[in-house]
Short mmCIF file of C-alpha atoms in Angstrom, two decimals:
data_model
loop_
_atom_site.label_atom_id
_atom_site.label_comp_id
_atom_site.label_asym_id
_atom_site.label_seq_id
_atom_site.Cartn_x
_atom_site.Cartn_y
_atom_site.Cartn_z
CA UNK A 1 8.12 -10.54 -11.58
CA UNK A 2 7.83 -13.32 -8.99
CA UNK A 3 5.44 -16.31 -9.04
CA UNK A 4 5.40 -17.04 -5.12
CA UNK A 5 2.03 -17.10 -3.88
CA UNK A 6 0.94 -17.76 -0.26
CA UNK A 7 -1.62 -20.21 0.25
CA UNK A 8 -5.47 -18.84 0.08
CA UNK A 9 -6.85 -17.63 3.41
CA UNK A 10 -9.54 -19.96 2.57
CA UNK A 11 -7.81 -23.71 3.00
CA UNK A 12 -7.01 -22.41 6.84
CA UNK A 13 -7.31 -25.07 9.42
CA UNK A 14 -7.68 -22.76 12.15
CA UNK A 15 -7.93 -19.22 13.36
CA UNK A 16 -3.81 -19.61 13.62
CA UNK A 17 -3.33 -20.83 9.99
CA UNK A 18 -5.70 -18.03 8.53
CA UNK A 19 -3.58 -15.64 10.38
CA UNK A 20 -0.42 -17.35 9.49
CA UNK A 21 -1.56 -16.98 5.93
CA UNK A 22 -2.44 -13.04 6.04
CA UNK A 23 1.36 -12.66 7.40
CA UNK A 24 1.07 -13.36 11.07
CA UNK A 25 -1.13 -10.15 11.77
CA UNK A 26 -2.94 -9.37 14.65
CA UNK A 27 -6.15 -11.00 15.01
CA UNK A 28 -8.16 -7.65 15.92
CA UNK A 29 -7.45 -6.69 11.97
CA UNK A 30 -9.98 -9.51 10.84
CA UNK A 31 -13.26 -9.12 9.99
CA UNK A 32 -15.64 -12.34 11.02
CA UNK A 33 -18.41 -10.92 9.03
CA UNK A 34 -18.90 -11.77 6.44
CA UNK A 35 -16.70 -15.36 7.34
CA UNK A 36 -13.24 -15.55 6.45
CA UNK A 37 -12.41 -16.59 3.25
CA UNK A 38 -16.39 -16.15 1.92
CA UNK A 39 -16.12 -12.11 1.85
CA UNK A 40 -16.61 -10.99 -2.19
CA UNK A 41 -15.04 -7.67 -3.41
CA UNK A 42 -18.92 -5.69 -3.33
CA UNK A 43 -18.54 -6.86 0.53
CA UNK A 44 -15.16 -5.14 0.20
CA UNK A 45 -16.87 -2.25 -0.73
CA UNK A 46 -19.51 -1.95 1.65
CA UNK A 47 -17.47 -2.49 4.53
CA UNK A 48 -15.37 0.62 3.79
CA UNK A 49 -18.48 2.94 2.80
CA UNK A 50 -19.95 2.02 5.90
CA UNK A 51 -16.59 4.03 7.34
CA UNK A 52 -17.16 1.55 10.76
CA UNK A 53 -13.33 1.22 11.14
CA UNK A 54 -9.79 1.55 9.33
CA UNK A 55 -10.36 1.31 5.62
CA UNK A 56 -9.89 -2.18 4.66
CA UNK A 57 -8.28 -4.37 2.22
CA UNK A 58 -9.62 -7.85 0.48
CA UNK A 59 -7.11 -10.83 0.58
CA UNK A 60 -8.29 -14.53 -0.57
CA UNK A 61 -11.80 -13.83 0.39
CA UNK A 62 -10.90 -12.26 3.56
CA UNK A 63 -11.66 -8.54 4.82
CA UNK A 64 -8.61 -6.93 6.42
CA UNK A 65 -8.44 -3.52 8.16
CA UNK A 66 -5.42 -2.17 7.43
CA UNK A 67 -3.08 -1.12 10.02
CA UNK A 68 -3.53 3.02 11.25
CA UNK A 69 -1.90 5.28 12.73
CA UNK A 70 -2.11 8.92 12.73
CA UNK A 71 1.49 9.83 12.36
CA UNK A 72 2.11 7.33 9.65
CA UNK A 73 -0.82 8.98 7.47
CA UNK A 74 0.95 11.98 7.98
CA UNK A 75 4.06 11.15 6.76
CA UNK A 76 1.79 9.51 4.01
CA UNK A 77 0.43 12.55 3.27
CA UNK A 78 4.07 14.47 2.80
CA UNK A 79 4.61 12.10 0.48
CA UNK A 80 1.77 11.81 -1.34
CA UNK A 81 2.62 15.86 -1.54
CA UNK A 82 5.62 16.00 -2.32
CA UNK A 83 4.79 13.21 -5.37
CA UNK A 84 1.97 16.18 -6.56
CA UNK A 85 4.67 18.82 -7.22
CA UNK A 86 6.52 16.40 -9.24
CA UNK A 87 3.41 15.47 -11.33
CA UNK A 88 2.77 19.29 -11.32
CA UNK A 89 5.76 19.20 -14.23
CA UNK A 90 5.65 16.51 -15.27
CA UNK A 91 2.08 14.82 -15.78
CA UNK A 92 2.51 10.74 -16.08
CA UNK A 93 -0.13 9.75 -14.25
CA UNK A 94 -2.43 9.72 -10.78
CA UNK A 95 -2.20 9.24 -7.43
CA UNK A 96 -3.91 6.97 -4.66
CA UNK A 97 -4.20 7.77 -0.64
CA UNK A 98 -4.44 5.05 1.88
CA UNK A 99 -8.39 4.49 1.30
CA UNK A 100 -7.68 3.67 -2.41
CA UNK A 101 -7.89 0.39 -2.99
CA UNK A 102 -7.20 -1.46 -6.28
CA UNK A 103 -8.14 -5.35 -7.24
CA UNK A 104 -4.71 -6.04 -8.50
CA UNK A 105 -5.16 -10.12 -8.45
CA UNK A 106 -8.27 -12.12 -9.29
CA UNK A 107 -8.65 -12.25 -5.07
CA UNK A 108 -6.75 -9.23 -4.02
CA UNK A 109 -7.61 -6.14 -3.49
CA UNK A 110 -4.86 -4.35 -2.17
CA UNK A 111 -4.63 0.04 -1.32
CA UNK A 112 -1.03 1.25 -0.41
CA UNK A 113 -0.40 4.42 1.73
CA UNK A 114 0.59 6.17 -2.07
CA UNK A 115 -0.29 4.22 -4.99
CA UNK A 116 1.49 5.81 -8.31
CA UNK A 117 0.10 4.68 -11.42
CA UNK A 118 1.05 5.80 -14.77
CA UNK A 119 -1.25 7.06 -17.47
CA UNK A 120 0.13 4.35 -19.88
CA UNK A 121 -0.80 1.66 -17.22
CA UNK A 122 -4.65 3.18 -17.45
CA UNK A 123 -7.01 2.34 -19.79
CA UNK A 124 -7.40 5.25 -22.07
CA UNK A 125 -4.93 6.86 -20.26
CA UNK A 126 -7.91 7.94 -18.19
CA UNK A 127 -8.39 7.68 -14.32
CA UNK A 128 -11.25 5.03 -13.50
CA UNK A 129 -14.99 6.09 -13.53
CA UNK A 130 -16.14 7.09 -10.31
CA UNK A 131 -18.03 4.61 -9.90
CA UNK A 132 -15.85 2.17 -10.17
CA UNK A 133 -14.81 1.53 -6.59
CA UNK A 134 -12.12 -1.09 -6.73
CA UNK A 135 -10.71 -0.49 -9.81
CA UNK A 136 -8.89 -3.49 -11.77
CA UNK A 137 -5.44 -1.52 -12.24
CA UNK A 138 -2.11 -2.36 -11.37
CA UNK A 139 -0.46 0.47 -9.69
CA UNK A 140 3.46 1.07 -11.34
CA UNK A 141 4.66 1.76 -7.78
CA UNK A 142 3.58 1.68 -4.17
CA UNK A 143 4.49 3.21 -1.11
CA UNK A 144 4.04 1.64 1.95
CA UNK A 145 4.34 3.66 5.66
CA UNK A 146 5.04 0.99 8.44
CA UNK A 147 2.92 0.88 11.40
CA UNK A 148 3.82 -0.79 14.54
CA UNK A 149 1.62 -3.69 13.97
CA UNK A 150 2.74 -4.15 10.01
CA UNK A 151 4.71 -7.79 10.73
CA UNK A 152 7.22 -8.94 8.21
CA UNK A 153 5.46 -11.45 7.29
CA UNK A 154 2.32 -9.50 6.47
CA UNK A 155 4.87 -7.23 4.43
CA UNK A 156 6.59 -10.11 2.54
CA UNK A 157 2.93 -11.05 1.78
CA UNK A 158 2.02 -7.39 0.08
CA UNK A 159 5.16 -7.36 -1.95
CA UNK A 160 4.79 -11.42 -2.96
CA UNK A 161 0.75 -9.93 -4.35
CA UNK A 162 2.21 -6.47 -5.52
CA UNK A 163 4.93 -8.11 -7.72
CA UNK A 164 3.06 -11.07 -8.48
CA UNK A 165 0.22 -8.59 -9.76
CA UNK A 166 2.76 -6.33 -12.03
CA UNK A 167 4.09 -3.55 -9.58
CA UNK A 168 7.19 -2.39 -10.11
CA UNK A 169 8.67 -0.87 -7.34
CA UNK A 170 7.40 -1.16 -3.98
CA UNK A 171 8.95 1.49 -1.10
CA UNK A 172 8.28 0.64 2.84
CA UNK A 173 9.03 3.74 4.93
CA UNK A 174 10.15 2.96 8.61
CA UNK A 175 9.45 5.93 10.77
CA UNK A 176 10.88 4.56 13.64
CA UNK A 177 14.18 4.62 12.06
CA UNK A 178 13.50 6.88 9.53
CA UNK A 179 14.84 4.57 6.94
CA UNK A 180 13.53 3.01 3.83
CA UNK A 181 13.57 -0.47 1.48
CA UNK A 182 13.41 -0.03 -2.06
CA UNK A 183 11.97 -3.27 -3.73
CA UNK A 184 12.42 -4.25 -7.30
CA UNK A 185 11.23 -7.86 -6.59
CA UNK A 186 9.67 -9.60 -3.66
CA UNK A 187 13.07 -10.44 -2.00
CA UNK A 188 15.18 -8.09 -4.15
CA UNK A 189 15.21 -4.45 -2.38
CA UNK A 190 18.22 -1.70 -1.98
CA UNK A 191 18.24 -0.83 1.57
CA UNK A 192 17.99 3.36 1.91
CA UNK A 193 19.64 4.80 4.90
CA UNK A 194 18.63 7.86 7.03
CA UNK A 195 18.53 10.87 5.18
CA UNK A 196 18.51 9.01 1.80
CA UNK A 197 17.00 9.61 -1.29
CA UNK A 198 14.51 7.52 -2.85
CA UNK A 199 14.14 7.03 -7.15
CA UNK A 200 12.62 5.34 -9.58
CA UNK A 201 14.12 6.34 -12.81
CA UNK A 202 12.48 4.59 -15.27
CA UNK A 203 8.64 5.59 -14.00
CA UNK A 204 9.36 8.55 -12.60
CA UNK A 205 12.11 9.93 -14.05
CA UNK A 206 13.79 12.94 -12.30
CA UNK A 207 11.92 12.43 -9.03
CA UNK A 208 13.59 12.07 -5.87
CA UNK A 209 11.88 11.38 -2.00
CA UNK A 210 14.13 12.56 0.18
CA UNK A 211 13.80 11.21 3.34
CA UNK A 212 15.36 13.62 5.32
CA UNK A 213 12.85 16.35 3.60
CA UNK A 214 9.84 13.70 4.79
CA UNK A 215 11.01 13.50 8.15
CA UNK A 216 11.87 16.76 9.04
CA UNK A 217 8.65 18.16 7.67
CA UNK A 218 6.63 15.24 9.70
CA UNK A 219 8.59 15.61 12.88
CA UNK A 220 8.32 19.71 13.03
CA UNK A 221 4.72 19.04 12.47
CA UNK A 222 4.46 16.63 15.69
CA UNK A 223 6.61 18.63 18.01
CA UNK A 224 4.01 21.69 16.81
CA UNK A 225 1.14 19.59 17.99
#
């Protein structure tokens, strides 16, 4: 587990710096209101009931739509699938979408576009209450579907809070090459090729994502459209 930590959102000197500090994103992803670096996690809440915009995540006080796109959700969604059959056999835990966000650090809340987290990682072994909205659970592994305005920078900064929180494997899916990163650490990742296969061995043992399965299921669907 890494240590590194960016600075908080809410020492920025400027509008550049608090961007800088989010991972260079684009400034249209920012919520003003409430201010940056003064938004609390029930304002979290109530900006993605409200269902105004993307849903949104909550970094160092900050409210931060996360980055959309229809295609990517899809090939969220195969996954997300294709992660059901396997927990169809074998049942070690529950599955997040896009809109499921988790407070994984004391300022973070953080919702992946497939959040695995194991029954052992749950309290009880029991998904949250319903009412719970932002549960306090660290997912065992995330999945992450690049859009085209995810920067690396903003990525390096999910993987520094995702391993820093407990995660531990983190996947980014690039559709535009239909390649993958599998990350152990924040800077520590296996780099899987087109038409590659995806594990996780010791959370999910026996699974495999293939990509080519993702991809050809996701671009079929597209050409359909």
């Amino acid at each position: 587990m890494t240590t590194t930590r960016n600075p908080r959102v809410s020492s920025a000197r400027s509008v550049a710096d608090l961007l800088h500090d989010l991972g260079d994103i684009p400034p249209e992803r920012v919520r003003l209101i409430p201010s940056p670096g003064k938004a609390t996690l029930q304002d979290l809440i109530e900006a993605n009931e409200h269902r105004d915009g993307p849903v949104c995540e909550w970094i160092d006080g900050t409210i931060v739509e996360k980055a959309v796109g229809f295609f990517e959700s899809w090939i969220g969604s195969i996954i997300n699938s294709l992660f059901m059959d396997y927990l169809k056999q074998k049942d070690l835990g529950m599955l997040a979408g896009e809109a499921g966000v988790l407070k994984i650090l004391p300022s973070v809340g953080r919702a992946g576009d497939v959040t695995f987290i194991a029954w052992s990682s749950l309290p009880g072994g029991k998904p949250p209450a319903r009412e719970d909205k932002v549960p306090e659970v660290v997912p065992d592994l995330v999945v992450e579907v690049l859009s085209e305005s995810n920067r690396p920078a903003e990525m390096a900064r999910k993987r520094s809070d995702y391993f820093t929180a407990g995660v531990k494997q983190v996947w980014e899916i690039d559709p535009s090459t239909e390649t993958a990163k599998a990350y152990s650490a924040a800077e520590v990742s296996e780099a899987i090729e087109k038409g590659g296969v995806l594990r996780a061995e010791a959370i999910l043992p026996g699974f495999q994502l293939s990509l080519s399965e993702v991809f050809a299921r996701a671009t079929r669907a597209k050409t359909e459209a």
